[in-house]
């Protein structure tokens, strides 16, 4: 590495040939906020709102959610904070929300599916809290929808956002300036990335789920752990398709799955065209250093070879040479 970790902490980073890559943090609980700032995150790329709903018996009120988001925005006066709307179901259970007993929970009522029905009231409350937080004071809030599989779901979510904006009395809804994005976690969303990106400002690849669904390998089942690996060329091709389609629509593309925090994969991800990488705070300085050590043109050629490989081991041979 050409820089010490300390040197990279405060700076925004670009490749040796001048391509800026945002390095942001994933937040899954309040205790993660301060280390995130200390380790020099440019912003928050994934704020998992589920934690606001845990360890209690009823959902947080609109005001409680507003306060939590406002506090976070205040900690990042110069950076973007991407807040994901409630993503329950699958591996994420909240006892008082009456989740169904499903045979295949990862293929069932998850994320946006539940927010549209049956949790539309919770969704509306959350969207109002977010829009109010965005309109008060400093900070740059973005709203992101999880587990989208269809354009129709996105359109319904955007309608709910418009309704929430119209319902806010305290502020001028037209003046609320939030970016809106979609997580790419299902193969359908990757295939439909162009149509999704045309409707929003950004996409963010959730490679934990995307890998699970592209490879048909449970993210929690160690017996298929070798298959649940985002460096399989099938997953790399889904990432490439997403980035290419989104850029053609002038949307930026981030990644907030675990893969984004692996400094050994930074060159590959920059080469695939990612504009933002979001990860747990601990790896931020290393990933920033790796971005600074990357030359985009070389990375791009190497990423092309990697994604066109036939096997995961060929991908790794390409990355190591
Ligand atoms: C993902 O699926 O990659 C993701 C970031 O979301 P989560 O891990 O919270 O499902
Ligand atoms: Mg996910």
Short mmCIF file of C-alpha atoms and ligand atoms in Angstrom, two decimals:
data_model
loop_
_atom_site.label_atom_id
_atom_site.label_comp_id
_atom_site.label_asym_id
_atom_site.label_seq_id
_atom_site.Cartn_x
_atom_site.Cartn_y
_atom_site.Cartn_z
CA UNK A 1 0.00 0.00 0.00
CA UNK A 2 1.27 3.45 -0.84
CA UNK A 3 -0.37 5.23 2.09
CA UNK A 4 -0.64 4.53 5.77
CA UNK A 5 -4.15 3.85 7.04
CA UNK A 6 -4.11 7.11 8.97
CA UNK A 7 -3.45 9.15 5.85
CA UNK A 8 -6.45 7.72 4.10
CA UNK A 9 -8.94 8.06 6.91
CA UNK A 10 -10.11 11.60 6.29
CA UNK A 11 -9.72 11.89 2.59
CA UNK A 12 -12.08 11.04 -0.18
CA UNK A 13 -10.28 8.74 -2.59
CA UNK A 14 -9.74 8.26 -6.27
CA UNK A 15 -7.81 5.82 -8.44
CA UNK A 16 -4.33 6.66 -9.76
CA UNK A 17 -6.02 7.84 -12.97
CA UNK A 18 -8.55 10.04 -11.22
CA UNK A 19 -11.76 8.02 -10.88
CA UNK A 20 -13.52 8.92 -7.63
CA UNK A 21 -14.94 6.04 -5.61
CA UNK A 22 -17.12 6.76 -2.61
CA UNK A 23 -16.28 4.61 0.43
CA UNK A 24 -19.22 4.47 2.82
CA UNK A 25 -20.32 2.52 5.87
CA UNK A 26 -23.01 -0.02 6.68
CA UNK A 27 -24.85 0.68 9.92
CA UNK A 28 -26.79 -2.12 11.61
CA UNK A 29 -26.91 -0.76 15.17
CA UNK A 30 -26.36 2.57 16.94
CA UNK A 31 -22.99 1.52 18.38
CA UNK A 32 -21.59 1.38 14.85
CA UNK A 33 -22.10 5.07 14.15
CA UNK A 34 -19.13 6.58 15.97
CA UNK A 35 -16.50 4.09 14.71
CA UNK A 36 -17.81 4.81 11.25
CA UNK A 37 -17.04 8.49 11.59
CA UNK A 38 -13.66 7.74 13.23
CA UNK A 39 -12.63 5.48 10.37
CA UNK A 40 -13.30 8.12 7.80
CA UNK A 41 -16.42 6.93 6.00
CA UNK A 42 -17.49 9.34 3.28
CA UNK A 43 -21.06 8.68 4.38
CA UNK A 44 -23.46 5.83 5.10
CA UNK A 45 -24.21 3.52 2.18
CA UNK A 46 -26.61 1.26 4.04
CA UNK A 47 -28.52 2.16 7.19
CA UNK A 48 -30.45 -0.97 8.14
CA UNK A 49 -33.61 0.40 9.79
CA UNK A 50 -34.59 -3.03 11.17
CA UNK A 51 -32.59 -2.30 14.34
CA UNK A 52 -34.95 0.55 15.19
CA UNK A 53 -37.67 -2.11 15.45
CA UNK A 54 -35.75 -4.63 17.60
CA UNK A 55 -35.82 -5.10 21.40
CA UNK A 56 -39.25 -3.59 21.86
CA UNK A 57 -42.85 -4.66 21.69
CA UNK A 58 -44.36 -2.19 19.27
CA UNK A 59 -43.00 -0.39 16.21
CA UNK A 60 -41.17 2.91 16.76
CA UNK A 61 -43.33 5.97 16.21
CA UNK A 62 -42.81 8.39 13.35
CA UNK A 63 -41.13 10.81 15.76
CA UNK A 64 -38.76 8.16 17.14
CA UNK A 65 -37.70 7.22 13.63
CA UNK A 66 -37.36 10.87 12.69
CA UNK A 67 -35.05 11.49 15.69
CA UNK A 68 -32.85 8.48 14.91
CA UNK A 69 -32.38 9.51 11.31
CA UNK A 70 -31.84 13.18 12.17
CA UNK A 71 -29.10 12.19 14.65
CA UNK A 72 -27.39 10.16 11.94
CA UNK A 73 -27.61 12.97 9.40
CA UNK A 74 -26.08 15.34 11.95
CA UNK A 75 -23.08 12.99 12.29
CA UNK A 76 -22.46 13.19 8.53
CA UNK A 77 -22.95 16.85 7.64
CA UNK A 78 -20.92 16.45 4.44
CA UNK A 79 -21.80 12.90 3.40
CA UNK A 80 -24.75 11.07 2.00
CA UNK A 81 -26.76 8.80 4.30
CA UNK A 82 -28.59 6.02 2.46
CA UNK A 83 -31.44 4.72 4.60
CA UNK A 84 -33.00 1.43 3.62
CA UNK A 85 -36.70 1.03 4.31
CA UNK A 86 -37.71 -1.83 6.56
CA UNK A 87 -36.35 -5.15 5.30
CA UNK A 88 -37.90 -7.95 7.32
CA UNK A 89 -38.63 -11.54 6.43
CA UNK A 90 -36.11 -14.19 5.39
CA UNK A 91 -33.33 -14.04 7.99
CA UNK A 92 -34.80 -10.90 9.64
CA UNK A 93 -37.57 -11.52 12.14
CA UNK A 94 -39.42 -9.02 14.33
CA UNK A 95 -41.70 -10.96 16.69
CA UNK A 96 -44.53 -8.43 17.09
CA UNK A 97 -44.97 -7.93 13.34
CA UNK A 98 -46.90 -11.14 12.83
CA UNK A 99 -44.70 -12.62 10.15
CA UNK A 100 -46.10 -15.72 8.47
CA UNK A 101 -44.68 -19.16 9.03
CA UNK A 102 -43.29 -19.84 5.57
CA UNK A 103 -41.77 -22.98 4.13
CA UNK A 104 -39.18 -20.96 2.18
CA UNK A 105 -38.81 -17.65 4.02
CA UNK A 106 -36.03 -16.40 1.71
CA UNK A 107 -38.47 -16.81 -1.18
CA UNK A 108 -41.42 -15.39 0.69
CA UNK A 109 -42.68 -12.11 2.10
CA UNK A 110 -39.47 -10.11 2.38
CA UNK A 111 -38.49 -6.46 2.21
CA UNK A 112 -40.52 -4.32 -0.16
CA UNK A 113 -43.06 -7.12 -0.65
CA UNK A 114 -44.19 -6.75 2.97
CA UNK A 115 -43.90 -2.98 2.94
CA UNK A 116 -46.43 -2.83 0.10
CA UNK A 117 -48.70 -5.40 1.74
CA UNK A 118 -49.46 -6.07 4.61
CA UNK A 119 -47.18 -3.44 6.22
CA UNK A 120 -48.23 -0.44 4.13
CA UNK A 121 -49.10 1.63 7.21
CA UNK A 122 -45.68 1.02 8.74
CA UNK A 123 -44.13 1.87 5.39
CA UNK A 124 -46.04 5.16 5.18
CA UNK A 125 -44.98 6.09 8.73
CA UNK A 126 -41.37 5.36 7.94
CA UNK A 127 -41.42 7.32 4.69
CA UNK A 128 -42.93 10.35 6.45
CA UNK A 129 -40.23 10.17 9.15
CA UNK A 130 -37.52 10.00 6.51
CA UNK A 131 -38.88 12.87 4.44
CA UNK A 132 -39.22 15.05 7.53
CA UNK A 133 -35.65 14.25 8.55
CA UNK A 134 -34.46 15.09 5.05
CA UNK A 135 -36.20 18.43 5.04
CA UNK A 136 -34.94 19.66 8.43
CA UNK A 137 -31.41 20.95 8.85
CA UNK A 138 -28.22 19.73 7.28
CA UNK A 139 -27.51 16.39 5.71
CA UNK A 140 -28.02 14.55 2.51
CA UNK A 141 -30.53 11.73 2.89
CA UNK A 142 -31.21 9.03 0.32
CA UNK A 143 -33.97 6.43 0.54
CA UNK A 144 -33.46 2.88 -0.71
CA UNK A 145 -35.95 0.02 -1.22
CA UNK A 146 -34.87 -3.59 -0.46
CA UNK A 147 -35.67 -6.88 -2.22
CA UNK A 148 -37.27 -5.35 -5.27
CA UNK A 149 -37.96 -7.89 -8.03
CA UNK A 150 -40.22 -5.98 -10.39
CA UNK A 151 -40.71 -2.53 -11.88
CA UNK A 152 -44.31 -2.68 -10.65
CA UNK A 153 -43.11 -2.98 -7.04
CA UNK A 154 -40.83 0.00 -7.51
CA UNK A 155 -43.63 2.07 -9.04
CA UNK A 156 -45.86 1.22 -6.05
CA UNK A 157 -43.08 2.19 -3.63
CA UNK A 158 -42.56 5.48 -5.46
CA UNK A 159 -46.31 6.15 -5.28
CA UNK A 160 -46.16 5.53 -1.51
CA UNK A 161 -43.28 8.02 -1.30
CA UNK A 162 -45.30 10.65 -3.20
CA UNK A 163 -48.25 10.08 -0.89
CA UNK A 164 -46.02 10.43 2.17
CA UNK A 165 -44.58 13.67 0.82
CA UNK A 166 -48.08 15.04 0.24
CA UNK A 167 -49.04 14.06 3.81
CA UNK A 168 -46.26 16.00 5.49
CA UNK A 169 -47.62 19.22 6.85
CA UNK A 170 -44.53 20.58 8.54
CA UNK A 171 -42.54 21.04 5.40
CA UNK A 172 -42.85 21.95 1.80
CA UNK A 173 -42.79 18.53 0.15
CA UNK A 174 -41.64 19.99 -3.15
CA UNK A 175 -38.56 21.32 -1.42
CA UNK A 176 -37.54 17.93 -0.04
CA UNK A 177 -34.62 16.82 -2.08
CA UNK A 178 -33.89 13.13 -1.56
CA UNK A 179 -32.21 10.70 -3.85
CA UNK A 180 -34.08 7.42 -4.28
CA UNK A 181 -32.51 4.06 -4.97
CA UNK A 182 -33.21 0.37 -5.37
CA UNK A 183 -31.25 -2.54 -3.98
CA UNK A 184 -30.30 -5.11 -6.56
CA UNK A 185 -30.68 -8.38 -4.68
CA UNK A 186 -32.72 -10.57 -7.00
CA UNK A 187 -31.75 -11.90 -10.44
CA UNK A 188 -34.88 -10.26 -11.83
CA UNK A 189 -33.75 -6.85 -10.56
CA UNK A 190 -30.32 -7.37 -12.15
CA UNK A 191 -31.94 -8.21 -15.49
CA UNK A 192 -34.33 -5.25 -15.14
CA UNK A 193 -31.64 -2.84 -13.91
CA UNK A 194 -32.09 -0.46 -16.85
CA UNK A 195 -35.82 -0.02 -16.31
CA UNK A 196 -35.35 0.29 -12.55
CA UNK A 197 -32.50 2.78 -12.91
CA UNK A 198 -34.55 4.92 -15.30
CA UNK A 199 -36.98 5.57 -12.43
CA UNK A 200 -34.49 6.36 -9.64
CA UNK A 201 -31.14 8.02 -8.90
CA UNK A 202 -29.09 4.99 -7.94
CA UNK A 203 -28.89 1.23 -7.52
CA UNK A 204 -27.04 -0.58 -4.75
CA UNK A 205 -25.98 -4.20 -5.14
CA UNK A 206 -26.86 -6.31 -2.13
CA UNK A 207 -24.48 -9.11 -2.98
CA UNK A 208 -25.29 -11.18 0.11
CA UNK A 209 -28.76 -11.83 -1.22
CA UNK A 210 -27.91 -11.50 -4.90
CA UNK A 211 -25.31 -14.27 -4.57
CA UNK A 212 -27.79 -16.43 -2.68
CA UNK A 213 -30.39 -16.08 -5.43
CA UNK A 214 -28.07 -16.18 -8.47
CA UNK A 215 -26.30 -19.29 -7.16
CA UNK A 216 -29.37 -20.83 -5.49
CA UNK A 217 -27.22 -21.26 -2.36
CA UNK A 218 -28.59 -20.28 1.07
CA UNK A 219 -26.49 -17.46 2.58
CA UNK A 220 -26.69 -19.16 5.98
CA UNK A 221 -25.96 -22.75 4.99
CA UNK A 222 -22.27 -23.57 5.31
CA UNK A 223 -22.72 -26.79 3.36
CA UNK A 224 -23.20 -24.69 0.23
CA UNK A 225 -20.73 -22.01 1.32
CA UNK A 226 -18.51 -22.61 -1.71
CA UNK A 227 -21.41 -21.79 -3.96
CA UNK A 228 -22.38 -18.74 -1.91
CA UNK A 229 -19.37 -16.82 -3.21
CA UNK A 230 -19.80 -13.56 -5.11
CA UNK A 231 -16.65 -14.19 -7.16
CA UNK A 232 -18.35 -16.89 -9.23
CA UNK A 233 -18.48 -15.56 -12.79
CA UNK A 234 -22.29 -15.92 -12.77
CA UNK A 235 -22.49 -13.31 -10.00
CA UNK A 236 -19.85 -11.08 -11.60
CA UNK A 237 -21.91 -11.07 -14.80
CA UNK A 238 -25.02 -10.03 -12.83
CA UNK A 239 -23.01 -7.18 -11.30
CA UNK A 240 -21.65 -6.12 -14.68
CA UNK A 241 -25.11 -6.19 -16.28
CA UNK A 242 -26.45 -4.05 -13.43
CA UNK A 243 -23.68 -1.45 -13.59
CA UNK A 244 -23.77 -1.15 -17.38
CA UNK A 245 -27.55 -0.82 -17.56
CA UNK A 246 -27.66 1.73 -14.72
CA UNK A 247 -24.87 3.90 -16.12
CA UNK A 248 -26.69 4.00 -19.46
CA UNK A 249 -29.56 5.63 -17.50
CA UNK A 250 -27.21 8.03 -15.68
CA UNK A 251 -27.80 6.35 -12.34
CA UNK A 252 -24.88 5.73 -10.02
CA UNK A 253 -24.25 2.24 -8.66
CA UNK A 254 -23.07 1.22 -5.23
CA UNK A 255 -22.54 -2.06 -3.48
CA UNK A 256 -23.44 -2.74 0.15
CA UNK A 257 -23.05 -6.52 0.40
CA UNK A 258 -20.09 -8.02 2.31
CA UNK A 259 -18.11 -8.28 -0.91
CA UNK A 260 -17.70 -4.48 -0.96
CA UNK A 261 -15.61 -4.58 2.24
CA UNK A 262 -12.98 -7.04 0.99
CA UNK A 263 -9.86 -5.05 0.05
CA UNK A 264 -8.66 -8.00 -2.07
CA UNK A 265 -11.68 -7.41 -4.30
CA UNK A 266 -11.52 -3.60 -4.47
CA UNK A 267 -9.65 -3.52 -7.78
CA UNK A 268 -12.19 -5.93 -9.31
CA UNK A 269 -15.14 -3.86 -8.11
CA UNK A 270 -13.64 -0.57 -9.26
CA UNK A 271 -12.92 -2.27 -12.59
CA UNK A 272 -16.54 -3.41 -12.82
CA UNK A 273 -17.49 0.27 -12.60
CA UNK A 274 -18.86 0.60 -9.07
CA UNK A 275 -19.20 4.24 -7.99
CA UNK A 276 -19.60 3.55 -4.28
CA UNK A 277 -18.60 0.75 -1.90
CA UNK A 278 -20.28 0.44 1.49
CA UNK A 279 -19.01 -1.81 4.27
CA UNK A 280 -18.63 -2.25 8.01
CA UNK A 281 -16.42 0.49 9.45
CA UNK A 282 -13.45 -1.73 10.21
CA UNK A 283 -12.32 -2.21 6.59
CA UNK A 284 -12.83 1.37 5.38
CA UNK A 285 -9.18 2.53 5.63
CA UNK A 286 -7.93 -0.61 3.86
CA UNK A 287 -10.46 -0.27 1.06
CA UNK A 288 -9.64 3.44 0.67
CA UNK A 289 -5.97 2.52 0.37
CA UNK A 290 -6.83 -0.16 -2.19
CA UNK A 291 -8.81 2.35 -4.29
CA UNK A 292 -5.80 4.67 -4.28
CA UNK A 293 -3.57 1.83 -5.46
CA UNK A 294 -5.88 0.95 -8.35
CA UNK A 295 -5.52 2.15 -11.91
CA UNK A 296 -8.99 2.19 -13.40
CA UNK A 297 -8.04 1.25 -16.96
CA UNK A 298 -6.05 -1.78 -15.87
CA UNK A 299 -8.74 -2.74 -13.37
CA UNK A 300 -11.40 -2.51 -16.02
CA UNK A 301 -9.54 -4.81 -18.43
CA UNK A 302 -8.89 -7.28 -15.64
CA UNK A 303 -12.53 -7.17 -14.51
CA UNK A 304 -13.61 -7.95 -18.07
CA UNK A 305 -11.36 -11.00 -18.09
CA UNK A 306 -12.59 -12.06 -14.66
CA UNK A 307 -16.26 -11.87 -15.55
CA UNK A 308 -15.73 -13.72 -18.83
CA UNK A 309 -13.94 -16.58 -17.06
CA UNK A 310 -15.64 -19.96 -16.96
CA UNK A 311 -14.97 -20.85 -13.34
CA UNK A 312 -14.37 -19.21 -9.99
CA UNK A 313 -10.80 -20.49 -9.95
CA UNK A 314 -10.15 -18.87 -13.33
CA UNK A 315 -11.55 -15.64 -11.88
CA UNK A 316 -9.05 -15.84 -9.03
CA UNK A 317 -6.17 -16.63 -11.38
CA UNK A 318 -7.06 -13.48 -13.32
CA UNK A 319 -7.18 -11.40 -10.15
CA UNK A 320 -3.83 -12.70 -8.91
CA UNK A 321 -1.87 -11.96 -12.09
C1 LIG B 1 -27.35 -7.81 0.98
O1 LIG B 1 -28.26 -8.64 0.82
O2 LIG B 1 -26.24 -7.87 0.40
C2 LIG B 1 -27.54 -6.68 1.91
C3 LIG B 1 -26.64 -5.71 2.01
O3 LIG B 1 -28.65 -6.71 2.71
P1 LIG B 1 -28.74 -7.65 4.02
O4 LIG B 1 -27.40 -8.29 4.23
O5 LIG B 1 -29.18 -6.75 5.12
O6 LIG B 1 -29.80 -8.63 3.59
MG1 LIG B 2 -30.26 -8.22 1.54
#
